[in-house]
Structures are given as C-alpha cells and as structure tokens.
Amino acid sequence: MTQHLPQARSIVQQLGASQIREVANAGMGLDNVLPFWFGEPDEVTPQFIRDAAKEGLDAGDTFYTHNYGIPALRATIATYLSKLHQPIGPERIAVTSAGVSALMLIAQTILNPGDRVVAVTPIWPNLVEIPKILGAEVTKVPLQFGQTWELDLQQLLDALTPGTKAVFINSPNNPTGWVMPREQQQAVLDHCRRHGIWILADDVYERLVYGENCAPSFLDLSVPEDLLISANSFSKAWLMTGWRLGWIVAPQSIMADLGKLIEYNTSCAPGFIQRAGITAIERGDEIVQHTLARYQTARDYLYQRLNTMPGITTPNPKGAMYLFFRVDGQTDTLQLCKRLVREAGLGLAPGSAFGPEGEGYVRWCFASSVEKLELGASRLEAFLKQR
C-alpha cells in the first residue's frame, strides 16, 4: 500500500514564513526582553472604544451581520473618508475582519494565476506573499536608501508594462516610513489608466504622517470608475491592533463579487466590534492626534539616538511608526535579531523579513514611550560595542 504524506499545495509550501514571528517567538515569555518587533503601540485601546464593544455585547449584538458590514459603520467610514479625501459613498465600502483580510480579499477579487503584480519594496511581507498564494508573479521595485527613503518614479513606471495586472503600493510605508508624494501618485494613476493596471493602495498608515493631517492618497485623485482599491484598518490610528477590523474602498462594479468572497472567507465582521469601530471614528480624533504627537516625539528621539551609534545609518521616516536603519557589515539580520533577543534583551525585526532588498537593515517600531526607547537604545549600543 502506497503511503501518501499529507502536504499543503506546493505554492503554499514555498511561501516564506514570517521572520518577524520567528524572532518574536524566540523572545516571547522572556521577562527581560523589550519588544519592538511588531507594528503595534504599547498603549491599550482607549476606554471609550472598549466600552462601546461591551455595550454591544450587553445588548446581545452577537449575531451575523451583512457581508459588507453594518450600514451605520459603512456610513461612518464614508463620512470620515469624504472629509479626508473627496466624496465617497457607503456603497463603495466593505467592512472586513482586519486589514490583512482586506488585502487578501482584494487579491482574490482581481488576480488570476499567472498574473504579473508589481510591488514597491521593502514592504510588509504579506503584500508580497498574498499574490503568490493565488499563483501570481511578483516583480519588485525597490526604494532608494538615503537621507530619506525615496522612489525612483521612472523605474516604477518602466516596470508597469502593458499586461501587468496590478501594482501594490503601501504609503506611508512599512517598514521604511516612505511617503509617496502626490505628484508621483498622479503619474502612476495616469500610467495605470492608460494600460488598464489595477492600483492596490495599502492606506493603513495614512493618518500617521508627520507634519500633515493625512498622507497623500490615490483617493484624492481618482474617480469612482478607476481601477483603484484602497485597503485600510482600525489597527494603527485608533490603537486597535487586536480587534481585527478593517475596510475596503472599491469601484461599485466589483462590489457584488467582493461580497461573495467576504461570504466565503469570513461571512462578516463581528457586530459588537463594528459598533466599537463607529465610536472610534466618531469620537477618536483626539486619540489620533495624541498618537501622532506621541509617535513624533518618539521618532525624533530614536532617530537622533541611533545616528550617534557607530555603524548605524538611519533615514528619517516621514510617516508610519518605524525606523528602518542600516547596520554596517550585517548580511544576516535574522541571526542578528535573534542574538539581540538572547544577548541584549532587545526585540527588533530583521530587514530580511521584508525581502532580500531589506537585508542589512533592521526595523524598530517606535510606537512606545521615550523611556522604553532609551532603555532599548542603551542595550543596542552596549551590544554593538561588544561585537
């Protein structure tokens, strides 16, 4: 009798496992490790948002909801986005169980096996791996390292050849903090209109931009019929990483098909969590401003501190919540970050987690108090002196 070993699809076996998780798993449970590896704040979700979820539970809001989300939340998101960008109706909005679910749903909606996708990198690894799950091929256009991370626009446009199915752009960017200027967005939008290329805009950090109320967005420039889909999340701006609540803005012509995929993936986001989302948007602008001010102070401190250390060079991020810095002589940042956990009690994310173009760099999430950052910086400095 032939014994068949249970196995996943070959394409799934070939996916890269999260190196950020690999480092975190090595440090979780250790008392003296300072965790800066994940992209989440050290503050809990504000009480008034938690209370809204409790009230939903107490009211018995534990049943299935509409695939697209409860009408009140869709309307609230539409009003919020219309103030930030330009008028967007609730009929173009779908609520999702997390921003990462939004990204997967978008990819499932528009990608076929063999399609060619272009991604501006370094980028959160999920955005590169999701197309591969669906059998698409990914071409990378790397950002340029300097005083700030910058995009060679012509290099991106040259990569967006006729027949390309989609371009994935995350701005403000994880891990680099790069923010795509409006004039570059307009050039990409014009180019994609000419060639029929979808734009997937990962806008999860759009409120975390320094010196502005909101980052430049393709939603500012587009018309409803454009091949543009925006993914967003409650995780970052409202301190709600564990709630797993996000949304999609898409052309109305694909909403029916998107609804099918939501049904076959998660059916709907939990109702009581959606109630908390309404409260977060309606009452949470103070939280957004508090978070942004806190992160700017943290960014400024850590940027200056790291640049005093020999062998480290870090650009100053314009947005998001990370410093992505170069460590001279490092060609295996996964092992470096594991050593930092073991020997220095410091949890950082290896640059290689964001693709080969991230090797030699390390990501530090600075969504933390200056006191914790100072302690972490001292540990890093002591470690580097002992190398």
Coordinates of C-alpha atoms in Angstrom, one line a residue:
M1 CA 0.0 0.0 0.0
T2 CA 1.4 3.4 -1.0
Q3 CA 1.6 5.9 1.8
H4 CA 0.8 9.4 0.8
L5 CA 2.3 12.1 3.1
P6 CA -0.3 14.8 3.8
Q7 CA 1.1 18.0 2.3
A8 CA -0.1 21.5 1.5
R9 CA -0.1 22.8 -2.1
S10 CA 3.4 23.3 -3.4
I11 CA 2.9 27.0 -3.8
V12 CA 2.0 27.3 -0.1
Q13 CA 5.0 25.2 0.9
Q14 CA 7.2 27.7 -1.0
L15 CA 5.8 30.7 0.9
G16 CA 8.3 32.5 3.2
A17 CA 7.4 32.2 6.8
S18 CA 7.4 35.4 8.8
Q19 CA 10.8 36.1 10.1
I20 CA 9.3 38.8 12.5
R21 CA 7.3 36.0 14.1
E22 CA 10.4 33.8 14.2
V23 CA 12.3 36.4 16.2
A24 CA 9.3 37.2 18.4
N25 CA 8.7 33.5 19.2
A26 CA 12.3 33.4 20.4
G27 CA 11.7 36.2 22.8
M28 CA 8.1 35.8 24.0
G29 CA 7.8 34.7 27.6
L30 CA 11.3 36.0 28.5
D31 CA 10.9 38.6 31.3
N32 CA 13.7 41.0 30.3
V33 CA 13.0 41.4 26.6
L34 CA 11.9 44.8 25.3
P35 CA 9.5 44.0 22.4
F36 CA 9.8 46.4 19.4
W37 CA 9.3 43.7 16.8
F38 CA 5.6 44.1 15.9
G39 CA 3.9 47.1 14.5
E40 CA 1.7 47.9 17.4
P41 CA 1.7 50.5 20.2
D42 CA 2.4 50.0 23.9
E43 CA -0.9 51.6 24.8
V44 CA -4.2 49.8 25.1
T45 CA -7.2 50.7 23.1
P46 CA -8.9 53.8 24.7
Q47 CA -11.6 53.0 27.3
F48 CA -14.5 54.7 25.4
I49 CA -13.8 52.3 22.4
R50 CA -13.7 49.3 24.7
D51 CA -16.9 50.4 26.4
A52 CA -18.7 50.6 23.0
A53 CA -17.8 46.9 22.4
K54 CA -19.0 46.0 25.8
E55 CA -22.3 47.8 25.3
G56 CA -22.7 45.9 22.0
L57 CA -22.2 42.6 23.8
D58 CA -24.5 43.6 26.6
A59 CA -27.2 44.5 24.0
G60 CA -26.8 41.0 22.5
D61 CA -25.0 42.1 19.3
T62 CA -23.6 38.6 18.8
F63 CA -25.3 37.6 15.5
Y64 CA -24.2 37.6 11.9
T65 CA -24.2 40.9 10.1
H66 CA -24.3 42.0 6.5
N67 CA -21.4 40.8 4.4
Y68 CA -20.4 44.4 3.7
G69 CA -20.7 45.5 7.4
I70 CA -23.5 47.1 9.3
P71 CA -24.9 50.1 7.5
A72 CA -24.1 52.5 10.3
L73 CA -20.4 51.7 10.2
R74 CA -20.2 51.9 6.4
A75 CA -21.9 55.3 6.5
T76 CA -19.5 56.4 9.3
I77 CA -16.4 55.3 7.3
A78 CA -17.8 57.0 4.2
T79 CA -18.3 60.3 6.0
Y80 CA -14.8 60.0 7.5
L81 CA -13.1 59.3 4.2
S82 CA -15.1 62.0 2.4
K83 CA -13.8 64.6 4.8
L84 CA -10.2 63.4 4.4
H85 CA -10.3 63.0 0.6
Q86 CA -13.3 63.6 -1.6
P87 CA -16.9 62.3 -1.6
I88 CA -17.0 58.5 -1.2
G89 CA -20.4 56.8 -0.8
P90 CA -21.0 53.8 1.5
E91 CA -22.0 51.7 -1.5
R92 CA -18.3 51.5 -2.3
I93 CA -17.2 50.4 1.2
A94 CA -16.9 46.9 2.6
V95 CA -16.0 46.2 6.2
T96 CA -13.6 43.4 6.7
S97 CA -12.3 41.2 9.6
A98 CA -8.9 43.0 9.7
G99 CA -6.8 45.0 7.2
V100 CA -4.9 41.9 6.2
S101 CA -8.2 40.2 5.3
A102 CA -9.0 43.2 3.2
L103 CA -5.7 42.7 1.3
M104 CA -6.4 39.0 0.7
L105 CA -9.9 39.7 -0.4
I106 CA -8.7 42.4 -2.9
A107 CA -6.2 40.0 -4.3
Q108 CA -8.8 37.2 -4.6
T109 CA -11.1 39.6 -6.4
I110 CA -8.7 40.8 -9.1
L111 CA -5.8 38.3 -9.5
N112 CA -5.6 35.1 -11.7
P113 CA -2.9 32.5 -11.6
G114 CA 0.0 33.7 -13.8
D115 CA -0.9 37.4 -13.4
R116 CA 2.0 39.8 -13.0
V117 CA 2.0 42.1 -10.0
V118 CA 4.5 44.9 -9.3
A119 CA 5.2 45.9 -5.6
V120 CA 7.2 48.8 -4.3
T121 CA 9.5 47.3 -1.7
P122 CA 10.7 46.9 1.0
I123 CA 7.2 46.2 2.1
W124 CA 5.2 44.3 4.7
P125 CA 5.8 40.6 3.6
N126 CA 2.1 39.8 3.5
L127 CA 1.7 42.0 0.4
V128 CA 4.3 40.1 -1.5
E129 CA 3.2 36.6 -0.3
I130 CA -0.6 37.1 -0.9
P131 CA -0.3 37.2 -4.7
K132 CA 1.9 34.1 -4.6
I133 CA -0.8 32.2 -2.8
L134 CA -3.1 32.9 -5.7
G135 CA -0.4 31.9 -8.3
A136 CA 0.5 35.4 -9.4
E137 CA 4.1 36.5 -10.0
V138 CA 5.6 39.5 -8.2
T139 CA 8.1 42.0 -9.6
K140 CA 9.7 44.2 -7.0
V141 CA 10.8 47.9 -7.5
P142 CA 13.0 48.8 -4.5
L143 CA 13.0 52.2 -2.8
Q144 CA 16.3 54.0 -2.7
F145 CA 18.2 54.4 0.6
G146 CA 19.5 57.9 1.6
Q147 CA 18.6 60.8 4.0
T148 CA 15.1 59.6 3.5
W149 CA 13.8 56.5 1.6
E150 CA 12.8 57.6 -1.9
L151 CA 11.2 56.1 -5.0
D152 CA 12.7 56.2 -8.5
L153 CA 9.5 57.0 -10.2
Q154 CA 10.7 56.2 -13.7
Q155 CA 11.9 52.8 -12.5
L156 CA 8.4 52.0 -11.3
L157 CA 6.7 53.3 -14.5
D158 CA 9.1 51.2 -16.6
A159 CA 8.1 48.1 -14.5
L160 CA 4.4 48.8 -15.1
T161 CA 4.4 47.3 -18.6
P162 CA 1.3 46.6 -20.7
G163 CA -0.2 43.4 -19.4
T164 CA 0.7 44.0 -15.8
K165 CA -2.4 43.2 -13.7
A166 CA -1.7 45.3 -10.6
V167 CA 0.7 47.5 -8.6
F168 CA 0.8 47.2 -4.8
I169 CA 1.8 50.4 -3.0
N170 CA 1.9 50.9 0.7
S171 CA 2.3 54.6 1.7
P172 CA 3.2 55.6 4.3
N173 CA 5.3 52.5 4.1
N174 CA 6.1 49.7 6.4
P175 CA 9.0 49.3 7.1
T176 CA 10.7 52.4 5.8
G177 CA 8.3 55.3 6.6
W178 CA 8.5 56.4 3.0
V179 CA 5.5 58.6 1.9
M180 CA 4.6 58.8 -1.8
P181 CA 4.3 62.4 -2.9
R182 CA 1.0 63.4 -4.7
E183 CA 2.8 64.2 -8.0
Q184 CA 4.1 60.6 -8.1
Q185 CA 0.7 59.2 -7.3
Q186 CA -0.8 61.3 -10.2
A187 CA 1.9 60.0 -12.6
V188 CA 1.3 56.4 -11.5
L189 CA -2.5 56.8 -11.8
D190 CA -2.2 58.3 -15.3
H191 CA 0.1 55.5 -16.4
C192 CA -2.2 52.8 -14.9
R193 CA -5.3 54.3 -16.6
R194 CA -3.5 54.1 -20.0
H195 CA -2.6 50.5 -19.6
G196 CA -5.5 49.1 -17.6
I197 CA -3.5 48.3 -14.5
W198 CA -5.1 48.0 -11.0
I199 CA -3.7 50.0 -8.1
L200 CA -3.9 48.4 -4.7
A201 CA -3.3 51.1 -2.2
D202 CA -2.5 49.9 1.3
D203 CA -3.5 53.0 3.3
V204 CA -3.4 51.7 6.8
Y205 CA -0.8 54.3 8.0
E206 CA -2.4 57.3 6.2
R207 CA -3.1 59.2 9.4
L208 CA 0.4 58.5 10.7
V209 CA 2.3 61.2 8.7
Y210 CA 4.4 63.8 10.4
G211 CA 3.5 67.5 9.7
E212 CA 0.2 66.6 8.0
N213 CA -3.3 65.6 8.9
C214 CA -3.3 62.8 6.4
A215 CA -0.8 61.4 3.8
P216 CA -1.4 62.0 0.1
S217 CA -3.7 59.4 -1.2
F218 CA -4.8 58.0 -4.5
L219 CA -8.4 58.5 -3.2
D220 CA -7.7 62.3 -3.5
L221 CA -7.1 62.0 -7.2
S222 CA -9.2 59.1 -8.5
V223 CA -12.7 58.9 -9.9
P224 CA -15.1 56.1 -8.9
E225 CA -14.5 54.2 -12.1
D226 CA -10.7 54.0 -11.8
L227 CA -9.0 50.6 -11.3
L228 CA -8.2 51.5 -7.7
I229 CA -8.9 49.7 -4.5
S230 CA -7.9 51.0 -1.1
A231 CA -7.4 48.8 2.0
N232 CA -7.4 50.3 5.5
S233 CA -7.6 49.3 9.1
F234 CA -8.6 50.5 12.6
S235 CA -5.4 49.0 14.0
K236 CA -2.9 51.8 13.8
A237 CA -4.5 55.2 14.1
W238 CA -7.0 54.1 16.9
L239 CA -4.8 51.7 18.8
M240 CA -6.9 48.7 17.9
T241 CA -4.4 46.1 16.6
G242 CA -6.1 43.1 18.4
W243 CA -9.6 44.0 17.2
R244 CA -9.1 42.8 13.6
L245 CA -11.3 45.3 11.9
G246 CA -10.7 47.0 8.5
W247 CA -12.3 48.2 5.4
I248 CA -12.1 48.3 1.6
V249 CA -12.9 51.1 -0.8
A250 CA -13.6 49.7 -4.3
P251 CA -15.3 50.5 -7.6
Q252 CA -19.0 49.8 -7.2
S253 CA -18.9 47.5 -10.3
I254 CA -16.9 44.9 -8.3
M255 CA -18.8 45.1 -5.0
A256 CA -21.1 42.2 -5.7
D257 CA -18.2 39.9 -6.5
L258 CA -16.3 41.2 -3.5
G259 CA -19.3 40.4 -1.3
K260 CA -19.2 36.8 -2.5
L261 CA -15.6 36.4 -1.4
I262 CA -16.4 38.0 2.0
E263 CA -19.1 35.4 2.5
Y264 CA -16.8 32.6 1.6
N265 CA -13.9 33.9 3.7
T266 CA -15.4 35.2 7.0
S267 CA -19.1 36.0 6.2
C268 CA -18.9 39.2 8.2
A269 CA -17.0 41.1 10.9
P270 CA -18.4 40.7 14.5
G271 CA -21.2 43.2 15.1
F272 CA -20.1 44.3 18.6
I273 CA -16.6 45.1 17.2
Q274 CA -18.2 47.1 14.3
R275 CA -20.0 49.1 17.0
A276 CA -16.6 49.9 18.5
G277 CA -15.4 51.0 15.1
I278 CA -18.2 53.5 14.8
T279 CA -17.3 55.0 18.2
A280 CA -13.6 55.0 17.3
I281 CA -14.2 57.2 14.2
E282 CA -16.9 59.4 15.7
R283 CA -15.1 60.2 18.9
G284 CA -11.5 59.2 18.2
D285 CA -9.9 62.2 16.5
E286 CA -8.3 63.2 19.8
I287 CA -6.8 59.8 20.0
V288 CA -5.4 60.0 16.5
Q289 CA -3.8 63.4 17.3
H290 CA -2.5 62.2 20.7
T291 CA -1.0 59.1 19.0
L292 CA 0.6 61.1 16.2
A293 CA 2.2 63.6 18.6
R294 CA 3.5 60.8 20.8
Y295 CA 5.0 59.0 17.8
Q296 CA 6.7 62.1 16.5
T297 CA 8.4 62.7 19.8
A298 CA 9.4 59.0 19.9
R299 CA 10.6 59.2 16.3
D300 CA 12.7 62.3 16.8
Y301 CA 14.4 60.8 19.9
L302 CA 15.2 57.4 18.4
Y303 CA 16.4 58.9 15.1
Q304 CA 18.9 61.2 16.8
R305 CA 19.9 58.4 19.3
L306 CA 20.6 55.8 16.6
N307 CA 22.6 58.2 14.4
T308 CA 25.1 58.7 17.3
M309 CA 26.0 55.0 17.2
P310 CA 29.0 53.9 15.1
G311 CA 28.0 51.6 12.3
I312 CA 24.3 52.6 12.1
T313 CA 22.7 54.8 9.5
T314 CA 19.0 55.6 9.6
P315 CA 16.9 57.8 7.3
N316 CA 14.3 60.0 8.9
P317 CA 10.9 58.5 8.2
K318 CA 8.1 60.8 7.0
G319 CA 5.3 58.6 8.1
A320 CA 4.3 55.3 9.8
M321 CA 5.8 54.1 13.1
Y322 CA 9.2 52.6 12.2
L323 CA 12.8 53.3 11.8
F324 CA 14.4 51.1 9.1
F325 CA 18.1 51.5 9.7
R326 CA 21.3 50.0 8.2
V327 CA 23.8 48.1 10.4
D328 CA 27.2 48.1 8.7
G329 CA 28.6 44.7 7.9
Q330 CA 25.4 42.8 8.6
T331 CA 24.5 40.2 5.9
D332 CA 22.2 38.1 8.1
T333 CA 19.8 40.3 10.1
L334 CA 17.7 37.4 11.1
Q335 CA 20.5 35.9 13.1
L336 CA 21.5 39.4 14.3
C337 CA 18.0 40.0 15.7
K338 CA 17.9 36.6 17.4
R339 CA 21.2 37.4 19.1
L340 CA 19.8 40.7 20.2
V341 CA 17.0 38.9 21.9
R342 CA 19.3 36.4 23.6
E343 CA 22.2 38.6 24.5
A344 CA 20.7 42.1 24.9
G345 CA 17.0 41.6 25.7
L346 CA 16.1 43.7 22.7
G347 CA 13.4 42.6 20.2
L348 CA 13.7 44.1 16.7
A349 CA 12.5 42.9 13.3
P350 CA 15.1 41.7 10.8
G351 CA 15.2 43.6 7.5
S352 CA 15.3 40.3 5.6
A353 CA 11.7 39.8 6.7
F354 CA 10.8 42.4 4.1
G355 CA 12.5 40.7 1.2
P356 CA 16.1 40.4 0.0
E357 CA 16.3 44.1 -0.6
G358 CA 15.8 44.6 3.2
E359 CA 18.8 42.5 4.2
G360 CA 21.4 44.6 6.1
Y361 CA 18.7 46.7 7.7
V362 CA 16.7 46.4 10.9
R363 CA 13.2 47.7 11.7
W364 CA 12.4 49.3 15.1
C365 CA 8.8 50.1 15.9
F366 CA 8.9 53.3 17.9
A367 CA 5.3 53.3 19.0
S368 CA 6.4 53.4 22.6
S369 CA 7.4 55.7 25.4
V370 CA 10.7 57.5 25.2
E371 CA 11.8 55.8 28.4
K372 CA 11.4 52.4 26.8
L373 CA 13.1 53.5 23.7
E374 CA 16.0 55.0 25.7
L375 CA 16.5 51.7 27.5
G376 CA 16.4 49.8 24.2
A377 CA 18.9 52.1 22.6
S378 CA 21.3 51.7 25.5
R379 CA 21.0 47.9 25.1
L380 CA 21.7 48.1 21.4
E381 CA 24.6 50.4 21.9
A382 CA 26.2 48.1 24.5
F383 CA 25.6 45.1 22.2
L384 CA 27.3 46.8 19.3
K385 CA 30.3 47.8 21.4
Q386 CA 30.9 44.1 22.3
R387 CA 30.8 42.8 18.7

